[in-house]
Tab-separated table of C-alpha atoms and ligand atoms in Angstrom:
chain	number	residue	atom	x	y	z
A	22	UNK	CA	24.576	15.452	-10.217
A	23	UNK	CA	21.823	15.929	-7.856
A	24	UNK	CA	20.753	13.255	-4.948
A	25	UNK	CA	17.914	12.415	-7.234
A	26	UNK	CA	19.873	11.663	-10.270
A	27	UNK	CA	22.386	9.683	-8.305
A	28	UNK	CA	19.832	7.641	-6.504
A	29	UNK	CA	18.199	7.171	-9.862
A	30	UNK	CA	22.010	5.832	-11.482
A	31	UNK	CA	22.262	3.378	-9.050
A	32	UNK	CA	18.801	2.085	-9.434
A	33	UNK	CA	18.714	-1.559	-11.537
A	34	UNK	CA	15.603	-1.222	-13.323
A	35	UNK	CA	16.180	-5.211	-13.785
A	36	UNK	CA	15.693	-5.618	-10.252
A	37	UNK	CA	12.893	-3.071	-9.141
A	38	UNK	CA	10.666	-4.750	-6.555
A	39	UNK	CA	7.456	-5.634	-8.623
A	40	UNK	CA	5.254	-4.929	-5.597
A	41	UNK	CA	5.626	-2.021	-3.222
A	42	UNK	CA	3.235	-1.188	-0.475
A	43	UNK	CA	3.073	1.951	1.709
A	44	UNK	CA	1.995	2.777	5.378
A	45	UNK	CA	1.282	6.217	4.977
A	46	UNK	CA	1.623	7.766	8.656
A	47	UNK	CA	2.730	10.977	9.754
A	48	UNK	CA	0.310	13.191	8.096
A	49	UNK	CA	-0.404	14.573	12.039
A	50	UNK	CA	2.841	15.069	13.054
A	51	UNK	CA	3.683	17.359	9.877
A	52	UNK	CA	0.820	19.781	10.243
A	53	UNK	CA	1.699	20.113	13.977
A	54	UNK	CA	5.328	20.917	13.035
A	55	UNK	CA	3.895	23.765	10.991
A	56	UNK	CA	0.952	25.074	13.644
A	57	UNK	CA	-1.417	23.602	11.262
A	58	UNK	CA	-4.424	21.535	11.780
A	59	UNK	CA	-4.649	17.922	11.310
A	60	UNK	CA	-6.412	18.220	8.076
A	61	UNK	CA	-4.077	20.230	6.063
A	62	UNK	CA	-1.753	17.695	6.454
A	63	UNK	CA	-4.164	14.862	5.064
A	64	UNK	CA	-4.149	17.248	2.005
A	65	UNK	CA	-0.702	17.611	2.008
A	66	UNK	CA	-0.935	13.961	2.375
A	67	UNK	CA	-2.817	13.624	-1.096
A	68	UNK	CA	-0.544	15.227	-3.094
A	69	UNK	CA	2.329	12.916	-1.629
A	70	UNK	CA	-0.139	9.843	-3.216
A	71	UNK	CA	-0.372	11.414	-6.462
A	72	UNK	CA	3.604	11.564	-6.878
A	73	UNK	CA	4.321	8.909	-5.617
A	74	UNK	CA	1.709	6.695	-7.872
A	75	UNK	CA	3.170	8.651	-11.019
A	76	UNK	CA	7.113	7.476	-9.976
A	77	UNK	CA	5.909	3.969	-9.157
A	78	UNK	CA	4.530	4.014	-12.895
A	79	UNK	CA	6.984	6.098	-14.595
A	80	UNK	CA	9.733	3.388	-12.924
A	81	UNK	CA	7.622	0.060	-13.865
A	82	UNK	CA	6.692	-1.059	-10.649
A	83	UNK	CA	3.737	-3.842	-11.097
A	84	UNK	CA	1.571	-3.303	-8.102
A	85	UNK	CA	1.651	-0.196	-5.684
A	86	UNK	CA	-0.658	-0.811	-2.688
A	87	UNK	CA	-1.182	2.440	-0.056
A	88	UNK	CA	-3.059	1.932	3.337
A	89	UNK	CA	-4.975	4.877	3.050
A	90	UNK	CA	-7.551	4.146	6.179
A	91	UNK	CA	-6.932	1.630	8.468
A	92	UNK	CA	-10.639	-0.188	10.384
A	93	UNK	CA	-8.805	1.200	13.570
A	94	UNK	CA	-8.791	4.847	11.954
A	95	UNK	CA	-12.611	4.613	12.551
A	96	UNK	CA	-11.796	5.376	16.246
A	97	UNK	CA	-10.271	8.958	15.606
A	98	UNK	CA	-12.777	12.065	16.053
A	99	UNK	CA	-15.627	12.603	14.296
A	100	UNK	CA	-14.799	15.557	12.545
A	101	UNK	CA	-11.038	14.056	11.220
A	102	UNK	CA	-13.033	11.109	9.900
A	103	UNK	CA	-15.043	13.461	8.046
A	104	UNK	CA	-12.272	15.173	6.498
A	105	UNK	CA	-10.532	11.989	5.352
A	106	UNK	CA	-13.722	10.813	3.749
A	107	UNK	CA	-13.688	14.040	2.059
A	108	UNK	CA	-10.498	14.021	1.154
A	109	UNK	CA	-10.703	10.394	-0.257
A	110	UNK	CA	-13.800	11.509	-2.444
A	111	UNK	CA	-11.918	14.491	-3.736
A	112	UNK	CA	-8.777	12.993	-4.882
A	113	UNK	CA	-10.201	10.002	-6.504
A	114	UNK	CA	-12.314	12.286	-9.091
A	115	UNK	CA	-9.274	15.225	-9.453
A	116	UNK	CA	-7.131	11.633	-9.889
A	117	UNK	CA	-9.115	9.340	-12.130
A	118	UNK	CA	-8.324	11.505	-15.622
A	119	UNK	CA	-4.560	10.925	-15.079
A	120	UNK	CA	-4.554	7.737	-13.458
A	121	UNK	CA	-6.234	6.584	-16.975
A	122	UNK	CA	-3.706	8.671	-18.942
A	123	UNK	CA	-1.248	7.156	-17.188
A	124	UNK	CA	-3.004	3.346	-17.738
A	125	UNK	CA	-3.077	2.607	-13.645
A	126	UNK	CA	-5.897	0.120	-12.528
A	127	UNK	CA	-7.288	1.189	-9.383
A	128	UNK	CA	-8.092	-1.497	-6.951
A	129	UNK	CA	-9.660	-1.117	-3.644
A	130	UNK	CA	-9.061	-3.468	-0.933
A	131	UNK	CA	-10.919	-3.137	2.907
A	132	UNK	CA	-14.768	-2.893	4.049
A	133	UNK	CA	-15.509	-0.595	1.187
A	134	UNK	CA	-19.429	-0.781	2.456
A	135	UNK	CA	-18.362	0.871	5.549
A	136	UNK	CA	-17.560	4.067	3.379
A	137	UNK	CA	-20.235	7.055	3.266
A	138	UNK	CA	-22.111	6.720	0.133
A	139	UNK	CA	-20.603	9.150	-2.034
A	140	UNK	CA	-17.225	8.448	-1.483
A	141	UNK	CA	-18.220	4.846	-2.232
A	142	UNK	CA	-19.822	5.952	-5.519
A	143	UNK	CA	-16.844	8.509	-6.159
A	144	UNK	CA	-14.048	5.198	-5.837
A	145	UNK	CA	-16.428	3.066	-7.981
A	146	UNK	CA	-16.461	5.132	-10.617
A	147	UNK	CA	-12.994	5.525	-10.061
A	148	UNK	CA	-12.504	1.629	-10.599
A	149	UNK	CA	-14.566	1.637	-13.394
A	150	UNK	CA	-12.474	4.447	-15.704
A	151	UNK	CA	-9.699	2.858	-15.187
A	152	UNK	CA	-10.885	-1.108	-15.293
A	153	UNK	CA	-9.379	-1.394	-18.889
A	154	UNK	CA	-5.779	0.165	-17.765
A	155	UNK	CA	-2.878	-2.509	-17.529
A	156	UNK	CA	-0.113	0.141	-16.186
A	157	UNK	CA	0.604	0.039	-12.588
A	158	UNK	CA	-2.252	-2.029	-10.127
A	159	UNK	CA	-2.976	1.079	-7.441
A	160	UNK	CA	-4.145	-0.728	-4.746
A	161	UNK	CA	-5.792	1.754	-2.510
A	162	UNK	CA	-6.505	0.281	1.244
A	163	UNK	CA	-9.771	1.959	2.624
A	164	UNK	CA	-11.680	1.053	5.777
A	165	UNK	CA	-8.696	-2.542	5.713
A	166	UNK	CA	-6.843	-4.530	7.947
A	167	UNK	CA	-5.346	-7.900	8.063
A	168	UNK	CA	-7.237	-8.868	10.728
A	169	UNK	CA	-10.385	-8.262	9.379
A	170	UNK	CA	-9.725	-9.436	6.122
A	171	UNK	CA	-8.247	-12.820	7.574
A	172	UNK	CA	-11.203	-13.362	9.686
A	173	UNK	CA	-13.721	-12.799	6.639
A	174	UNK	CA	-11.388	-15.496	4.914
A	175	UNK	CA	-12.143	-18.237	7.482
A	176	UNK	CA	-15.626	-17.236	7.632
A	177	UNK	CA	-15.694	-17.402	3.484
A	178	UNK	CA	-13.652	-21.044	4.204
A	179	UNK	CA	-15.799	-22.439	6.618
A	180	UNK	CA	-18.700	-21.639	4.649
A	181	UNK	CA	-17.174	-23.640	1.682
A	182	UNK	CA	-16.513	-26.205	3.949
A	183	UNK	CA	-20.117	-26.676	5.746
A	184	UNK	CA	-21.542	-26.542	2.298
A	185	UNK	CA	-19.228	-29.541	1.054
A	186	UNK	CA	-17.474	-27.512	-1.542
A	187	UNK	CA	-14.157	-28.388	0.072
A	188	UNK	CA	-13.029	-30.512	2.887
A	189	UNK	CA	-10.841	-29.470	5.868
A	190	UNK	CA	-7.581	-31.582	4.524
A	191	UNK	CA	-7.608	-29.619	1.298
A	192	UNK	CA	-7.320	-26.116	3.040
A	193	UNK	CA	-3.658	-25.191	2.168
A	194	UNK	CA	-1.920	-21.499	1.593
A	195	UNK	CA	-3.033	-21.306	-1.606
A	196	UNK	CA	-6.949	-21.370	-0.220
A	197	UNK	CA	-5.917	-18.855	2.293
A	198	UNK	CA	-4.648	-16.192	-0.076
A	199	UNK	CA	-7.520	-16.818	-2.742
A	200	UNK	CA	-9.931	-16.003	-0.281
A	201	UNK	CA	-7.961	-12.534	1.010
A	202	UNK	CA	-8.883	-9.051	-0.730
A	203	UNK	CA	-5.672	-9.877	-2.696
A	204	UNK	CA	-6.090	-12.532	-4.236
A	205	UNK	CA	-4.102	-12.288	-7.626
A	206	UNK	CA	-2.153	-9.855	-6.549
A	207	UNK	CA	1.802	-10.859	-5.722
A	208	UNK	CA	3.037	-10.608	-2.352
A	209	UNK	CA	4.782	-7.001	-1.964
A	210	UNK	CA	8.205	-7.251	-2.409
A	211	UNK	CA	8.632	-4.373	-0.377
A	212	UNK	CA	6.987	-2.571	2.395
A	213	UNK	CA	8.099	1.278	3.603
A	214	UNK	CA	6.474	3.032	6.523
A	215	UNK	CA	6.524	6.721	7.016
A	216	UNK	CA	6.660	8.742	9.476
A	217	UNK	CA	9.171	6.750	12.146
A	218	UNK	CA	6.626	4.205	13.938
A	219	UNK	CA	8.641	0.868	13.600
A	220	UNK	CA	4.963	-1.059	13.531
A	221	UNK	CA	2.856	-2.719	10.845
A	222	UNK	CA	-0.376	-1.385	12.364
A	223	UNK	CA	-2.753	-4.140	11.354
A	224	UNK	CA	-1.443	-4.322	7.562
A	225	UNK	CA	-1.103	-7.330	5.140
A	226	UNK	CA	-0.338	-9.572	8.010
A	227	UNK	CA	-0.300	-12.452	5.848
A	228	UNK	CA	1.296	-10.907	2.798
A	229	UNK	CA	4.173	-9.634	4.127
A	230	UNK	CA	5.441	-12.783	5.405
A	231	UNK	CA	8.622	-12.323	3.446
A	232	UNK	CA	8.760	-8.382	2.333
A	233	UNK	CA	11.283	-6.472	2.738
A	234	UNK	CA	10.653	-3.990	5.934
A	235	UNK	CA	11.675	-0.137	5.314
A	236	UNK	CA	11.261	2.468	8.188
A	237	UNK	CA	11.668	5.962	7.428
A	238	UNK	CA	11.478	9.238	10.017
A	239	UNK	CA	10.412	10.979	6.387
A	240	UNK	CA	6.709	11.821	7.658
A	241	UNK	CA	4.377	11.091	4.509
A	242	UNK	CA	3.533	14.809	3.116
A	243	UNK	CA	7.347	15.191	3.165
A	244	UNK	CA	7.916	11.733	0.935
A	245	UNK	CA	8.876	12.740	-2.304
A	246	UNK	CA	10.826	11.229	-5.196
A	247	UNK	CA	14.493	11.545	-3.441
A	248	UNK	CA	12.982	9.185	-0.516
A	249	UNK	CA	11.041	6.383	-2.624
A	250	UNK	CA	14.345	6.222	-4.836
A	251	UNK	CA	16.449	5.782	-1.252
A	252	UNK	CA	13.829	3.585	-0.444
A	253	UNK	CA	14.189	1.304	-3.462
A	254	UNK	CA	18.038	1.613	-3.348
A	255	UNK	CA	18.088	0.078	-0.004
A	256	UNK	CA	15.835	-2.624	-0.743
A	257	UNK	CA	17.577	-3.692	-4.063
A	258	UNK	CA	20.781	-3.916	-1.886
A	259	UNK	CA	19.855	-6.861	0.294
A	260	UNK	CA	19.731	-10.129	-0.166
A	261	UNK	CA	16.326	-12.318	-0.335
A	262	UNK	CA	17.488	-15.770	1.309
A	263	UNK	CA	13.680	-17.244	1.809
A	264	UNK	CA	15.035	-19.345	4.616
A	265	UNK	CA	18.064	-20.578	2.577
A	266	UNK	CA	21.699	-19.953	2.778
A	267	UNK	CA	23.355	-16.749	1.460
A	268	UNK	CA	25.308	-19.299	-0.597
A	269	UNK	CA	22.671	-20.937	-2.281
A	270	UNK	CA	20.785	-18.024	-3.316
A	271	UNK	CA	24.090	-16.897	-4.657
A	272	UNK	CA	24.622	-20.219	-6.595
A	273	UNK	CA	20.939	-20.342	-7.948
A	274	UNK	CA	21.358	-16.489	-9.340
A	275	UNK	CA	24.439	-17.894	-10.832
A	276	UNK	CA	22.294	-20.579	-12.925
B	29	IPE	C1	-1.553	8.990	8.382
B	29	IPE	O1	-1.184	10.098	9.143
B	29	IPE	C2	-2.928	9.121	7.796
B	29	IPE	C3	-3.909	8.192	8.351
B	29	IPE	C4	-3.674	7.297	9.275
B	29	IPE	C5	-5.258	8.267	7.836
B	29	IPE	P1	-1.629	10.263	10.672
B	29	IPE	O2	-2.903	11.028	10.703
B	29	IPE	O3	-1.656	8.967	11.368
B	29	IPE	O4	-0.434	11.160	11.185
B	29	IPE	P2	0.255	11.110	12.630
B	29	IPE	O5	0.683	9.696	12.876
B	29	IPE	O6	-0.760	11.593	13.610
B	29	IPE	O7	1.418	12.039	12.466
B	30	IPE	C1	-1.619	3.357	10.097
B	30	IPE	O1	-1.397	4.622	10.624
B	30	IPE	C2	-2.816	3.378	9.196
B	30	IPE	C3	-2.668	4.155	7.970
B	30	IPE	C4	-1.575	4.712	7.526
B	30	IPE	C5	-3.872	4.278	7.188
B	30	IPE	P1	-1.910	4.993	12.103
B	30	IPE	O2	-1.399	6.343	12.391
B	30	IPE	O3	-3.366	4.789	12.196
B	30	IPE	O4	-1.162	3.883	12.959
B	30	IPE	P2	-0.959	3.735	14.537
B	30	IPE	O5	-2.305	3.814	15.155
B	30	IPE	O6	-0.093	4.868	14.972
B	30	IPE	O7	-0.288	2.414	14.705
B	31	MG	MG1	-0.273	7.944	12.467
């Protein structure tokens, strides 16, 4: 038995997280390794999303969400911004035939107008292939973070409010999340980051209030199926208290 099949035995398909998100970093540090430039490992990085998006379908996970560009990314040279927007634009028309095979609904989550205008039109039609699928929700985070999304939610809120659609007492956590880019969308369950950074980089502040945190040195080109199943071992062996005792959760998955 290979490390892949015995990961995959002691998976509990009962208990696979039904949301998994992904801070894809290390893309950098892996073409360096090789004396390559940064770009060839953002293709290198592609290739890592399209595996991983066909084992987080083939295994039943609900809702797969990848920070693929972060607002802060917008700082990095010129020409490396370039080549992700390429790259973006590429890999969502090679994609979009399987992803529909496959039934995943692409989603996109971040400041989508900030994208060049092709790409934008490339991820559109993207969405649109695949709007009937009811596989695996690909969430694909482009030009996002929390903070900006949070802020746009107060502004969204406050707007309500000074129009009298709703009234500062009624504001509660549910009006928070119904006004983020994820609305609808569960909570992940579980969130991995590549490449060794122990940081959430400005990602699903909010959301991950109560995911389960996975660091891994694996840089991103290099995550293949051997380190999502480790992943997903290691999650399904801990133990989701939610602020109660071990004891009562141990009681109420008795009942
Ligand atoms: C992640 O890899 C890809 C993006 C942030 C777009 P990096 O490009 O951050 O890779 P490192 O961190 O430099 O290795
Ligand atoms: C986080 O990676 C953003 C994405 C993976 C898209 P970065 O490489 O940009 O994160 P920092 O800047 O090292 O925290
Ligand atoms: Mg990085």
């Amino acid at each position: 038995m290979d490390r892949t099949e015995e990961l995959t035995s002691r998976l509990n398909m009962t208990r696979m997280p039904r949301h998994v998100a992904i801070i894809m970093d290390g893309n950098g540090r892996w073409a360096r390794e090789r004396m390559k430039g940064r770009s060839e490992g953002h293709a290198e990085g592609v290739n890592s999303v399209h595996n991983i998006t066909k084992y987080a379908s083939d295994l039943g996970i609900g809702y797969l969400t990848l920070y693929a560009f972060s607002t802060e990314n917008w700082n990095r040279p010129a020409p490396e911004v370039e080549t992700l927007m390429y790259l973006i634009g590429w890999a969502i028309r090679k994609e979009t035939p399987e992803l529909v095979a496959n039934n995943v609904h692409i989603n996109l989550l971040g400041e989508i107008d900030r994208l060049p205008e092709e790409v934008r039109r490339d991820l559109e039609a993207g969405r649109e292939a695949t709007a009937h699928c009811t596989g695996l929700n690909l969430n694909l985070c482009l030009s996002y973070s929390s903070r900006w999304e949070l802020t746009r939610a107060m502004r969204m809120i406050a707007e309500e409010a000074a129009r009298g659609e709703i009234s500062a007492d009624m504001v509660n956590e549910e009006t928070v999340s119904s006004h983020l880019s994820t609305a609808g969308i569960p909570d992940p369950d579980l969130l991995i980051r590549t490449g060794g950074e122990q940081r959430i980089s400005n990602f699903l502040l909010w959301q991950i209030a109560y995911s389960e945190l996975y660091f891994t040195p694996v840089l991103w080109p290099d995550f293949g199926h051997e380190a999502f199943l480790e992943a997903l071992v290691d999650y399904q062996g801990r133990e989701r208290r939610f602020g109660k005792t071990s004891d009562q959760v141990k009681e109420e998955k008795q009942n």
